[in-house]
């Protein structure tokens, strides 16, 4: 059962909420909280970015062509790769290859499985489903990936003595770095695990809220939310695992030595 | 008596890239022979390249030029993991893995899915002056000097044919240092292990070494027998 009598949101309504936001910015300035510049910039960015996305989606929906949908997914993926790499402060050899491969494989496989086996999209590229679902999967996997990569690089740098001691005793580099790998994988999964545990109690997830607002029956929205959360967890786990497995190898030569020594 | 060299190093050079991008020569065409059953001491000021030689011998890093041979075959013909087990390195600053002293001593065996051979433990603990009462204590609670001895025992238990020690007694009091080194010198002779001892302590080196090599600025500037020096 679906109700489609969605309340229209006109430009005047939009202007009203934006006015409220500007009022908050004004209050922040008046009270010298010092956040008004950041708030203003962020709100303008939001406005411009979302308007742009809205128009792009409109064009893609009306084009209804697989290449256009795939192009958008590719752009999303490239931005996610760039943002993940930018967040890693420590040195990680071959980071673009490691992060790019992990996000491409992890998000690609899970999005495909979900859209084909679970939802059974027809046509397979239906942009109304594929783009938002892939967006959620890629977005969450990006958070997991950057935590995995950042933590792995930090752990390997912090545990250098431990790893070299293990290497000197004849352990392989992967075995010697195992504690770092485990710590990185755990760190990557924490936000997703927390989100799953708190879901429905602490907050109502955005996708479910959106579906309910647009008239979907609540229990159907809940089923969608549960399945998207499961697939997000699978994707985060898969991309993080790929990052730590491939990433740990990138720190060592085939002779199980640390790559390049810099004094 | 010492036979053919177990390890022969020829023309070993190593440079390191520094933070500013320039390259600094650490070792410059070094030749080195290491025999089983004898103590070879490497002495010289800090920064002379002593520790780097040990790291190259354990293959923690590779030389830029030159060749290492183990029993007449190039290092390249062995897997790096085999080299590291047969040529054991004890780093100057001991690192203790989480867990007890026993966990640390069994570390290499457990990671290979093997059990520590029963018979060896008491003798190795004795050589390294490791008190058996420490075995069930958390390894990280030990003093640095005690950790240094556990770290030596951990490598000895791994049954190396060549043992590389980087300032092994730097955190030990003089009596314990003498006790450990004299028992170790006997042990390597009965077990036919080659010992390479890096130290800045000339007195200790000339007392226990059969061969003394002095390194300066990445080159071997003097080779002599330990006895010659002791006679001075």
CSV table of C-alpha atoms in Angstrom, one decimal:
chain,number,residue,atom,x,y,z
A,1,UNK,CA,0.0,0.0,0.0
A,2,UNK,CA,1.6,3.3,-1.1
A,3,UNK,CA,0.4,6.8,-0.6
A,4,UNK,CA,2.0,9.2,-3.1
A,5,UNK,CA,0.4,12.4,-1.9
A,6,UNK,CA,3.8,13.8,-1.0
A,7,UNK,CA,3.6,17.4,0.3
A,8,UNK,CA,5.3,19.6,-2.3
A,9,UNK,CA,8.2,21.7,-1.2
A,10,UNK,CA,8.2,25.0,-3.1
A,11,UNK,CA,10.9,27.6,-3.5
A,12,UNK,CA,9.2,29.7,-0.8
A,13,UNK,CA,9.4,26.8,1.7
A,14,UNK,CA,13.0,26.3,0.8
A,15,UNK,CA,13.7,30.0,1.3
A,16,UNK,CA,12.0,29.8,4.7
A,17,UNK,CA,14.3,27.1,6.1
A,18,UNK,CA,17.3,28.7,4.5
A,19,UNK,CA,16.3,31.9,6.2
A,20,UNK,CA,16.3,30.0,9.5
A,21,UNK,CA,19.8,28.8,8.9
A,22,UNK,CA,20.9,32.3,8.0
A,23,UNK,CA,19.3,33.5,11.3
A,24,UNK,CA,21.4,30.9,13.2
A,25,UNK,CA,24.5,32.1,11.3
A,26,UNK,CA,23.6,35.7,12.3
A,27,UNK,CA,23.2,34.7,15.9
A,28,UNK,CA,26.5,33.0,15.9
A,29,UNK,CA,28.2,36.1,14.6
A,30,UNK,CA,26.4,38.4,17.0
A,31,UNK,CA,27.5,36.2,19.9
A,32,UNK,CA,31.0,35.9,18.5
A,33,UNK,CA,31.0,32.1,18.5
A,34,UNK,CA,33.4,32.3,15.6
A,35,UNK,CA,31.7,29.5,13.6
A,36,UNK,CA,29.7,31.7,11.3
A,37,UNK,CA,32.2,31.6,8.4
A,38,UNK,CA,32.4,27.8,8.4
A,39,UNK,CA,28.6,27.6,8.7
A,40,UNK,CA,28.1,30.0,5.8
A,41,UNK,CA,30.6,28.2,3.6
A,42,UNK,CA,29.2,24.8,4.4
A,43,UNK,CA,25.7,25.9,3.8
A,44,UNK,CA,26.6,27.4,0.4
A,45,UNK,CA,28.5,24.3,-0.5
A,46,UNK,CA,25.5,22.2,0.4
A,47,UNK,CA,23.2,24.3,-1.6
A,48,UNK,CA,25.4,24.3,-4.7
A,49,UNK,CA,26.4,20.6,-4.5
A,50,UNK,CA,22.8,19.3,-3.9
A,51,UNK,CA,21.4,21.5,-6.7
A,52,UNK,CA,24.0,20.3,-9.0
A,53,UNK,CA,23.4,16.7,-8.0
A,54,UNK,CA,19.6,17.2,-8.4
A,55,UNK,CA,20.1,18.4,-12.0
A,56,UNK,CA,22.6,15.7,-12.9
A,57,UNK,CA,20.1,13.0,-11.5
A,58,UNK,CA,17.3,14.6,-13.5
A,59,UNK,CA,19.3,14.4,-16.7
A,60,UNK,CA,20.4,10.8,-16.0
A,61,UNK,CA,16.9,9.7,-15.1
A,62,UNK,CA,15.5,11.2,-18.3
A,63,UNK,CA,18.4,9.8,-20.4
A,64,UNK,CA,17.8,6.3,-19.0
A,65,UNK,CA,20.9,4.9,-20.5
A,66,UNK,CA,23.3,2.3,-18.9
A,67,UNK,CA,26.5,4.3,-19.8
A,68,UNK,CA,25.2,7.4,-18.1
A,69,UNK,CA,24.4,5.5,-14.9
A,70,UNK,CA,27.8,3.7,-15.0
A,71,UNK,CA,29.5,7.1,-15.6
A,72,UNK,CA,27.9,8.5,-12.4
A,73,UNK,CA,28.9,5.4,-10.4
A,74,UNK,CA,32.5,5.8,-11.7
A,75,UNK,CA,32.6,9.4,-10.7
A,76,UNK,CA,31.3,8.6,-7.2
A,77,UNK,CA,33.9,5.8,-6.8
A,78,UNK,CA,36.8,8.1,-8.0
A,79,UNK,CA,35.7,10.8,-5.5
A,80,UNK,CA,35.5,8.2,-2.7
A,81,UNK,CA,39.0,6.9,-3.6
A,82,UNK,CA,40.4,10.4,-3.6
A,83,UNK,CA,38.8,11.3,-0.3
A,84,UNK,CA,40.0,8.1,1.3
A,85,UNK,CA,43.6,8.6,0.2
A,86,UNK,CA,43.5,12.3,1.3
A,87,UNK,CA,42.5,11.2,4.9
A,88,UNK,CA,45.5,8.9,5.4
A,89,UNK,CA,48.2,11.0,7.0
A,90,UNK,CA,50.9,8.3,7.2
A,91,UNK,CA,52.9,7.1,4.3
A,92,UNK,CA,51.5,4.0,2.6
A,93,UNK,CA,53.2,2.7,-0.5
A,94,UNK,CA,50.9,2.3,-3.6
A,95,UNK,CA,48.0,3.7,-1.7
A,96,UNK,CA,45.9,4.6,-4.8
A,97,UNK,CA,46.3,1.0,-6.1
A,98,UNK,CA,45.4,-0.5,-2.8
A,99,UNK,CA,42.4,1.8,-2.0
A,100,UNK,CA,41.2,2.0,-5.6
A,101,UNK,CA,41.3,-1.8,-6.0
A,102,UNK,CA,39.5,-2.4,-2.7
A,103,UNK,CA,36.7,0.1,-3.2
A,104,UNK,CA,36.2,-1.0,-6.8
A,105,UNK,CA,36.0,-4.7,-6.0
A,106,UNK,CA,34.3,-4.4,-2.6
A,107,UNK,CA,31.6,-1.9,-3.6
A,108,UNK,CA,31.2,-3.3,-7.1
A,109,UNK,CA,30.6,-6.8,-6.0
A,110,UNK,CA,28.2,-5.9,-3.2
A,111,UNK,CA,26.2,-3.4,-5.3
A,112,UNK,CA,25.8,-5.9,-8.1
A,113,UNK,CA,24.8,-8.7,-5.7
A,114,UNK,CA,22.3,-6.6,-3.9
A,115,UNK,CA,20.7,-5.0,-7.0
A,116,UNK,CA,20.6,-8.3,-9.0
A,117,UNK,CA,20.0,-11.1,-6.5
A,118,UNK,CA,18.1,-9.3,-3.7
A,119,UNK,CA,16.1,-6.5,-5.5
A,120,UNK,CA,16.2,-8.0,-9.0
A,121,UNK,CA,16.3,-4.6,-10.8
A,122,UNK,CA,14.9,-4.5,-14.3
A,123,UNK,CA,16.5,-3.0,-16.2
A,124,UNK,CA,19.7,-3.7,-14.3
A,125,UNK,CA,20.8,-0.1,-14.5
A,126,UNK,CA,17.5,1.4,-13.2
A,127,UNK,CA,19.0,4.8,-12.0
A,128,UNK,CA,16.2,5.4,-9.4
A,129,UNK,CA,17.5,2.4,-7.4
A,130,UNK,CA,21.1,1.8,-8.5
A,131,UNK,CA,22.4,5.4,-8.0
A,132,UNK,CA,21.1,5.9,-4.4
A,133,UNK,CA,21.9,2.3,-3.3
A,134,UNK,CA,25.4,2.5,-4.8
A,135,UNK,CA,25.8,5.9,-3.2
A,136,UNK,CA,25.0,4.5,0.3
A,137,UNK,CA,27.3,1.5,-0.2
A,138,UNK,CA,30.2,3.6,-1.6
A,139,UNK,CA,29.8,6.3,1.1
A,140,UNK,CA,29.9,3.9,4.0
A,141,UNK,CA,32.7,1.8,2.5
A,142,UNK,CA,34.7,5.0,2.0
A,143,UNK,CA,34.5,5.7,5.8
A,144,UNK,CA,35.5,2.1,6.6
A,145,UNK,CA,38.3,2.2,4.0
A,146,UNK,CA,39.8,5.4,5.2
A,147,UNK,CA,39.8,4.1,8.8
A,148,UNK,CA,41.3,0.8,7.7
A,149,UNK,CA,44.1,2.5,5.6
A,150,UNK,CA,44.8,5.2,8.2
A,151,UNK,CA,44.9,2.8,11.1
A,152,UNK,CA,47.0,0.2,9.2
A,153,UNK,CA,49.6,2.8,8.2
A,154,UNK,CA,49.7,4.1,11.8
A,155,UNK,CA,50.0,0.7,13.4
A,156,UNK,CA,52.7,-0.4,11.1
A,157,UNK,CA,54.7,2.7,11.8
A,158,UNK,CA,54.1,2.4,15.6
A,159,UNK,CA,54.9,-1.3,15.6
A,160,UNK,CA,58.1,-1.1,13.6
A,161,UNK,CA,60.3,-2.6,16.3
A,162,UNK,CA,57.8,-5.4,17.0
A,163,UNK,CA,57.5,-6.3,13.3
A,164,UNK,CA,61.3,-6.2,12.7
A,165,UNK,CA,61.9,-8.4,15.8
A,166,UNK,CA,59.4,-10.9,14.4
A,167,UNK,CA,61.0,-10.7,10.9
A,168,UNK,CA,64.4,-11.2,12.4
A,169,UNK,CA,63.2,-14.5,14.0
A,170,UNK,CA,62.1,-15.7,10.5
A,171,UNK,CA,58.4,-14.8,10.4
A,172,UNK,CA,56.9,-13.8,7.1
A,173,UNK,CA,56.0,-10.1,6.8
A,174,UNK,CA,52.3,-10.9,6.8
A,175,UNK,CA,52.6,-12.9,10.0
A,176,UNK,CA,54.9,-10.3,11.6
A,177,UNK,CA,52.4,-7.5,10.8
A,178,UNK,CA,49.3,-9.5,11.9
A,179,UNK,CA,48.6,-7.5,15.1
A,180,UNK,CA,48.6,-4.3,13.0
A,181,UNK,CA,46.2,-5.9,10.4
A,182,UNK,CA,43.8,-7.0,13.1
A,183,UNK,CA,43.7,-3.6,14.8
A,184,UNK,CA,43.1,-1.8,11.5
A,185,UNK,CA,40.2,-4.2,10.5
A,186,UNK,CA,38.6,-3.7,13.9
A,187,UNK,CA,38.9,0.1,13.7
A,188,UNK,CA,37.3,0.1,10.2
A,189,UNK,CA,34.2,-1.8,11.4
A,190,UNK,CA,33.5,0.1,14.6
A,191,UNK,CA,31.3,2.9,13.0
A,192,UNK,CA,29.2,0.3,11.1
A,193,UNK,CA,28.8,-1.9,14.1
A,194,UNK,CA,27.8,1.0,16.3
A,195,UNK,CA,25.3,2.3,13.6
A,196,UNK,CA,23.7,-1.1,13.4
A,197,UNK,CA,23.4,-1.5,17.1
A,198,UNK,CA,21.9,2.0,17.6
A,199,UNK,CA,19.6,1.9,14.6
A,200,UNK,CA,15.9,2.5,15.3
A,201,UNK,CA,16.6,3.5,18.9
A,202,UNK,CA,19.0,6.3,18.8
A,203,UNK,CA,18.1,7.5,15.4
A,204,UNK,CA,15.9,6.7,12.4
A,205,UNK,CA,18.1,6.0,9.4
A,206,UNK,CA,17.9,8.5,6.6
A,207,UNK,CA,16.8,6.1,3.9
A,208,UNK,CA,14.0,4.7,5.9
A,209,UNK,CA,12.8,8.1,6.9
A,210,UNK,CA,12.9,9.2,3.3
A,211,UNK,CA,10.9,6.3,2.2
A,212,UNK,CA,8.3,6.8,4.9
A,213,UNK,CA,8.0,10.5,4.1
A,214,UNK,CA,7.4,9.6,0.4
A,215,UNK,CA,4.6,7.3,1.3
A,216,UNK,CA,6.1,3.9,1.6
A,217,UNK,CA,4.5,1.6,4.2
A,218,UNK,CA,6.7,1.6,7.3
A,219,UNK,CA,7.3,-2.2,7.5
A,220,UNK,CA,8.5,-2.2,3.8
A,221,UNK,CA,10.8,0.7,4.6
A,222,UNK,CA,12.1,-1.2,7.6
A,223,UNK,CA,12.8,-4.3,5.4
A,224,UNK,CA,14.7,-2.1,2.9
A,225,UNK,CA,16.7,-0.5,5.7
A,226,UNK,CA,17.6,-3.9,7.2
A,227,UNK,CA,18.8,-5.2,3.9
A,228,UNK,CA,20.7,-2.1,2.9
A,229,UNK,CA,22.4,-2.1,6.4
A,230,UNK,CA,23.4,-5.8,5.9
A,231,UNK,CA,24.8,-5.1,2.5
A,232,UNK,CA,26.6,-1.9,3.7
A,233,UNK,CA,28.2,-4.0,6.5
A,234,UNK,CA,29.3,-6.7,4.0
A,235,UNK,CA,30.7,-4.0,1.7
A,236,UNK,CA,32.6,-2.2,4.5
A,237,UNK,CA,34.0,-5.5,5.8
A,238,UNK,CA,35.0,-6.6,2.3
A,239,UNK,CA,36.7,-3.3,1.3
A,240,UNK,CA,38.4,-3.0,4.7
A,241,UNK,CA,39.7,-6.6,4.5
A,242,UNK,CA,41.0,-6.0,0.9
A,243,UNK,CA,42.7,-2.8,2.1
A,244,UNK,CA,44.4,-4.4,5.1
A,245,UNK,CA,45.4,-7.5,3.1
A,246,UNK,CA,46.7,-5.7,0.1
A,247,UNK,CA,47.9,-2.7,2.2
A,248,UNK,CA,50.1,-4.8,4.5
A,249,UNK,CA,51.9,-6.3,1.6
A,250,UNK,CA,52.6,-2.9,0.1
A,251,UNK,CA,54.8,-2.0,3.1
A,252,UNK,CA,57.2,-4.9,2.5
A,253,UNK,CA,59.4,-6.2,-0.4
A,254,UNK,CA,59.0,-9.7,-1.6
A,255,UNK,CA,62.0,-10.5,0.6
A,256,UNK,CA,59.9,-9.6,3.7
A,257,UNK,CA,61.8,-6.4,4.3
A,258,UNK,CA,60.4,-2.9,5.0
A,259,UNK,CA,60.2,-0.9,1.8
A,260,UNK,CA,62.8,1.9,1.5
A,261,UNK,CA,64.6,3.2,4.5
A,262,UNK,CA,64.5,6.9,5.2
A,263,UNK,CA,66.6,8.2,8.1
B,1,UNK,CA,89.0,-25.3,14.9
B,2,UNK,CA,87.6,-22.9,12.4
B,3,UNK,CA,87.1,-24.3,8.9
B,4,UNK,CA,86.0,-22.6,5.7
B,5,UNK,CA,84.0,-19.5,6.2
B,6,UNK,CA,80.3,-20.1,6.8
B,7,UNK,CA,79.5,-16.6,5.5
B,8,UNK,CA,81.6,-14.8,3.0
B,9,UNK,CA,80.7,-11.2,2.2
B,10,UNK,CA,82.5,-9.5,-0.7
B,11,UNK,CA,82.4,-5.9,-1.8
B,12,UNK,CA,79.4,-5.0,0.4
B,13,UNK,CA,78.2,-1.4,-0.1
B,14,UNK,CA,75.2,0.2,1.4
B,15,UNK,CA,73.9,3.8,1.2
B,16,UNK,CA,70.8,5.2,2.8
B,17,UNK,CA,68.5,7.9,1.5
B,18,UNK,CA,68.2,10.6,4.1
B,19,UNK,CA,65.2,12.8,4.9
B,20,UNK,CA,66.5,15.6,2.8
B,21,UNK,CA,66.8,13.3,-0.2
B,22,UNK,CA,70.6,13.0,-0.2
B,23,UNK,CA,72.3,9.7,0.0
B,24,UNK,CA,74.8,8.8,2.8
B,25,UNK,CA,77.3,5.9,2.4
B,26,UNK,CA,77.0,3.5,5.4
B,27,UNK,CA,79.2,0.7,4.1
B,28,UNK,CA,81.8,1.0,1.5
B,29,UNK,CA,83.1,-2.2,-0.2
B,30,UNK,CA,83.4,-4.3,2.9
B,31,UNK,CA,84.8,-7.9,2.8
B,32,UNK,CA,84.0,-10.2,5.7
B,33,UNK,CA,84.3,-13.8,6.6
B,34,UNK,CA,82.4,-15.4,9.4
B,35,UNK,CA,83.3,-18.9,10.7
B,36,UNK,CA,81.4,-21.4,12.8
B,37,UNK,CA,82.6,-22.0,16.3
B,38,UNK,CA,84.4,-18.7,16.7
B,39,UNK,CA,83.6,-15.2,17.9
B,40,UNK,CA,84.1,-12.4,15.4
B,41,UNK,CA,83.9,-8.9,17.0
B,42,UNK,CA,83.0,-5.8,15.1
B,43,UNK,CA,84.2,-2.7,16.8
B,44,UNK,CA,84.2,0.9,15.9
B,45,UNK,CA,82.6,4.3,16.7
B,46,UNK,CA,78.8,4.7,16.5
B,47,UNK,CA,77.7,5.4,12.9
B,48,UNK,CA,80.6,3.3,11.5
B,49,UNK,CA,78.1,0.8,10.0
B,50,UNK,CA,78.3,-2.1,12.5
B,51,UNK,CA,74.6,-2.5,13.0
B,52,UNK,CA,73.9,-2.2,9.3
B,53,UNK,CA,76.2,-5.2,8.6
B,54,UNK,CA,74.2,-7.2,11.1
B,55,UNK,CA,70.9,-6.1,9.4
B,56,UNK,CA,72.3,-7.1,6.0
B,57,UNK,CA,73.5,-10.5,7.4
B,58,UNK,CA,70.0,-11.2,8.7
B,59,UNK,CA,68.5,-9.8,5.4
B,60,UNK,CA,66.4,-7.3,7.2
B,61,UNK,CA,67.7,-5.1,4.4
B,62,UNK,CA,69.8,-5.7,1.2
B,63,UNK,CA,73.1,-4.3,0.1
B,64,UNK,CA,73.3,-2.0,-2.8
B,65,UNK,CA,76.4,-3.8,-4.2
B,66,UNK,CA,78.4,-6.9,-3.3
B,67,UNK,CA,77.4,-10.4,-2.5
B,68,UNK,CA,76.8,-12.5,0.6
B,69,UNK,CA,77.3,-16.3,0.5
B,70,UNK,CA,76.2,-18.8,3.1
B,71,UNK,CA,78.1,-22.2,2.8
B,72,UNK,CA,79.2,-21.3,-0.7
B,73,UNK,CA,75.8,-20.4,-2.1
B,74,UNK,CA,74.6,-16.8,-2.6
B,75,UNK,CA,72.0,-15.5,-0.2
B,76,UNK,CA,69.7,-15.1,-3.2
B,77,UNK,CA,69.6,-18.9,-3.4
B,78,UNK,CA,67.9,-19.2,0.0
B,79,UNK,CA,64.5,-17.9,1.0
B,80,UNK,CA,64.9,-14.8,3.2
B,81,UNK,CA,63.0,-16.5,6.0
B,82,UNK,CA,65.5,-19.4,6.0
B,83,UNK,CA,68.4,-16.9,6.1
B,84,UNK,CA,66.8,-15.2,9.1
B,85,UNK,CA,66.3,-18.4,11.0
B,86,UNK,CA,69.8,-19.7,10.3
B,87,UNK,CA,71.5,-16.4,10.9
B,88,UNK,CA,69.8,-15.1,14.0
B,89,UNK,CA,69.9,-11.5,15.0
B,90,UNK,CA,69.5,-10.0,18.5
B,91,UNK,CA,68.7,-6.3,18.2
B,92,UNK,CA,70.2,-3.9,20.7
B,93,UNK,CA,66.9,-2.6,22.1
B,94,UNK,CA,65.0,-5.7,23.2
B,95,UNK,CA,61.4,-6.0,22.1
B,96,UNK,CA,59.1,-8.2,24.2
B,97,UNK,CA,55.9,-9.5,22.5
B,98,UNK,CA,52.7,-9.3,24.7
B,99,UNK,CA,52.4,-12.2,27.1
B,100,UNK,CA,54.8,-14.0,29.4
B,101,UNK,CA,58.5,-14.7,29.1
B,102,UNK,CA,57.6,-18.3,28.0
B,103,UNK,CA,55.3,-16.9,25.3
B,104,UNK,CA,58.2,-14.8,24.0
B,105,UNK,CA,60.6,-17.8,24.1
B,106,UNK,CA,58.1,-19.9,22.2
B,107,UNK,CA,57.1,-17.1,19.8
B,108,UNK,CA,59.0,-18.2,16.7
B,109,UNK,CA,58.1,-21.9,17.1
B,110,UNK,CA,54.4,-21.1,17.7
B,111,UNK,CA,54.2,-18.9,14.6
B,112,UNK,CA,55.5,-21.9,12.6
B,113,UNK,CA,53.0,-24.2,14.3
B,114,UNK,CA,55.7,-26.1,16.1
B,115,UNK,CA,56.4,-26.9,19.7
B,116,UNK,CA,59.5,-25.7,21.4
B,117,UNK,CA,62.0,-28.7,21.7
B,118,UNK,CA,61.8,-29.8,25.4
B,119,UNK,CA,65.5,-30.5,26.1
B,120,UNK,CA,66.9,-27.2,24.9
B,121,UNK,CA,65.2,-24.7,27.3
B,122,UNK,CA,67.1,-25.2,30.6
B,123,UNK,CA,70.6,-25.1,28.9
B,124,UNK,CA,69.7,-21.9,26.9
B,125,UNK,CA,68.2,-20.2,30.0
B,126,UNK,CA,71.4,-21.0,31.8
B,127,UNK,CA,73.6,-19.6,29.1
B,128,UNK,CA,71.6,-16.4,28.9
B,129,UNK,CA,71.3,-16.0,32.7
B,130,UNK,CA,67.5,-16.1,32.4
B,131,UNK,CA,66.0,-17.2,35.8
B,132,UNK,CA,63.5,-20.0,35.2
B,133,UNK,CA,61.2,-18.2,37.8
B,134,UNK,CA,60.6,-15.5,35.2
B,135,UNK,CA,59.0,-17.9,32.7
B,136,UNK,CA,55.4,-17.2,33.8
B,137,UNK,CA,55.9,-13.5,34.4
B,138,UNK,CA,54.7,-10.8,31.9
B,139,UNK,CA,57.7,-10.2,29.8
B,140,UNK,CA,57.1,-6.4,29.6
B,141,UNK,CA,57.4,-6.2,33.4
B,142,UNK,CA,61.0,-7.2,33.3
B,143,UNK,CA,63.8,-4.7,33.5
B,144,UNK,CA,65.6,-3.8,30.2
B,145,UNK,CA,68.6,-5.9,31.2
B,146,UNK,CA,66.4,-8.9,31.9
B,147,UNK,CA,64.5,-8.3,28.6
B,148,UNK,CA,67.9,-8.2,26.8
B,149,UNK,CA,68.7,-11.7,28.2
B,150,UNK,CA,65.2,-13.1,27.3
B,151,UNK,CA,65.7,-11.7,23.8
B,152,UNK,CA,69.0,-13.4,23.5
B,153,UNK,CA,67.5,-16.7,24.7
B,154,UNK,CA,64.6,-16.3,22.3
B,155,UNK,CA,67.0,-16.1,19.3
B,156,UNK,CA,69.2,-18.9,20.6
B,157,UNK,CA,66.2,-21.2,21.0
B,158,UNK,CA,65.5,-20.6,17.3
B,159,UNK,CA,68.7,-22.7,16.7
B,160,UNK,CA,70.7,-20.3,14.5
B,161,UNK,CA,73.9,-21.5,12.9
B,162,UNK,CA,75.3,-17.9,13.1
B,163,UNK,CA,74.3,-15.6,15.9
B,164,UNK,CA,74.5,-11.8,15.4
B,165,UNK,CA,74.5,-9.8,18.6
B,166,UNK,CA,74.2,-6.0,18.6
B,167,UNK,CA,75.6,-4.6,21.8
B,168,UNK,CA,74.1,-7.5,23.7
B,169,UNK,CA,75.4,-6.4,27.1
B,170,UNK,CA,74.6,-2.7,26.8
B,171,UNK,CA,71.9,-2.8,29.6
B,172,UNK,CA,73.7,-5.4,31.8
B,173,UNK,CA,75.8,-4.8,34.8
B,174,UNK,CA,79.5,-5.7,34.3
B,175,UNK,CA,79.3,-9.0,36.2
B,176,UNK,CA,76.2,-10.3,34.4
B,177,UNK,CA,77.7,-9.1,31.1
B,178,UNK,CA,80.9,-11.1,31.8
B,179,UNK,CA,78.9,-14.2,32.9
B,180,UNK,CA,76.6,-14.2,29.8
B,181,UNK,CA,79.5,-13.6,27.4
B,182,UNK,CA,81.8,-16.3,28.8
B,183,UNK,CA,79.0,-18.9,28.9
B,184,UNK,CA,77.9,-17.8,25.4
B,185,UNK,CA,81.5,-18.2,24.1
B,186,UNK,CA,81.7,-21.7,25.5
B,187,UNK,CA,78.2,-22.6,24.1
B,188,UNK,CA,78.9,-21.4,20.6
B,189,UNK,CA,82.1,-23.6,20.6
B,190,UNK,CA,80.3,-26.7,21.7
B,191,UNK,CA,77.3,-26.1,19.4
B,192,UNK,CA,79.6,-24.9,16.5
B,193,UNK,CA,77.7,-21.6,16.1
B,194,UNK,CA,79.4,-18.6,14.5
B,195,UNK,CA,79.1,-15.5,16.7
B,196,UNK,CA,79.3,-12.0,15.4
B,197,UNK,CA,79.5,-9.5,18.3
B,198,UNK,CA,79.0,-5.8,17.7
B,199,UNK,CA,80.2,-3.7,20.5
B,200,UNK,CA,81.9,-0.4,21.3
B,201,UNK,CA,83.5,-2.0,24.3
B,202,UNK,CA,87.1,-2.8,23.1
B,203,UNK,CA,88.0,-4.6,26.3
B,204,UNK,CA,85.0,-7.0,26.1
B,205,UNK,CA,85.7,-7.5,22.4
B,206,UNK,CA,89.4,-8.4,22.7
B,207,UNK,CA,88.6,-10.7,25.7
B,208,UNK,CA,86.1,-12.9,23.9
B,209,UNK,CA,86.8,-12.4,20.2
B,210,UNK,CA,88.8,-14.8,18.1
B,211,UNK,CA,88.8,-12.2,15.3
B,212,UNK,CA,88.5,-8.5,15.7
B,213,UNK,CA,87.4,-6.2,12.8
B,214,UNK,CA,87.4,-2.5,13.3
B,215,UNK,CA,85.0,-0.4,11.2
B,216,UNK,CA,85.4,3.3,10.6
B,217,UNK,CA,83.3,5.3,8.2
B,218,UNK,CA,81.9,2.2,6.5
B,219,UNK,CA,85.2,0.5,5.8
B,220,UNK,CA,87.1,-2.2,7.7
B,221,UNK,CA,90.3,-0.4,8.8
B,222,UNK,CA,91.9,-3.2,10.8
B,223,UNK,CA,91.7,-7.0,11.1
B,224,UNK,CA,93.4,-8.8,13.9
B,225,UNK,CA,93.2,-11.8,16.1
B,226,UNK,CA,91.6,-11.2,19.5
B,227,UNK,CA,94.6,-12.8,21.3
B,228,UNK,CA,97.1,-10.3,19.7
B,229,UNK,CA,95.1,-7.5,21.3
B,230,UNK,CA,94.9,-9.1,24.7
B,231,UNK,CA,98.6,-9.5,24.7
B,232,UNK,CA,99.1,-5.7,24.3
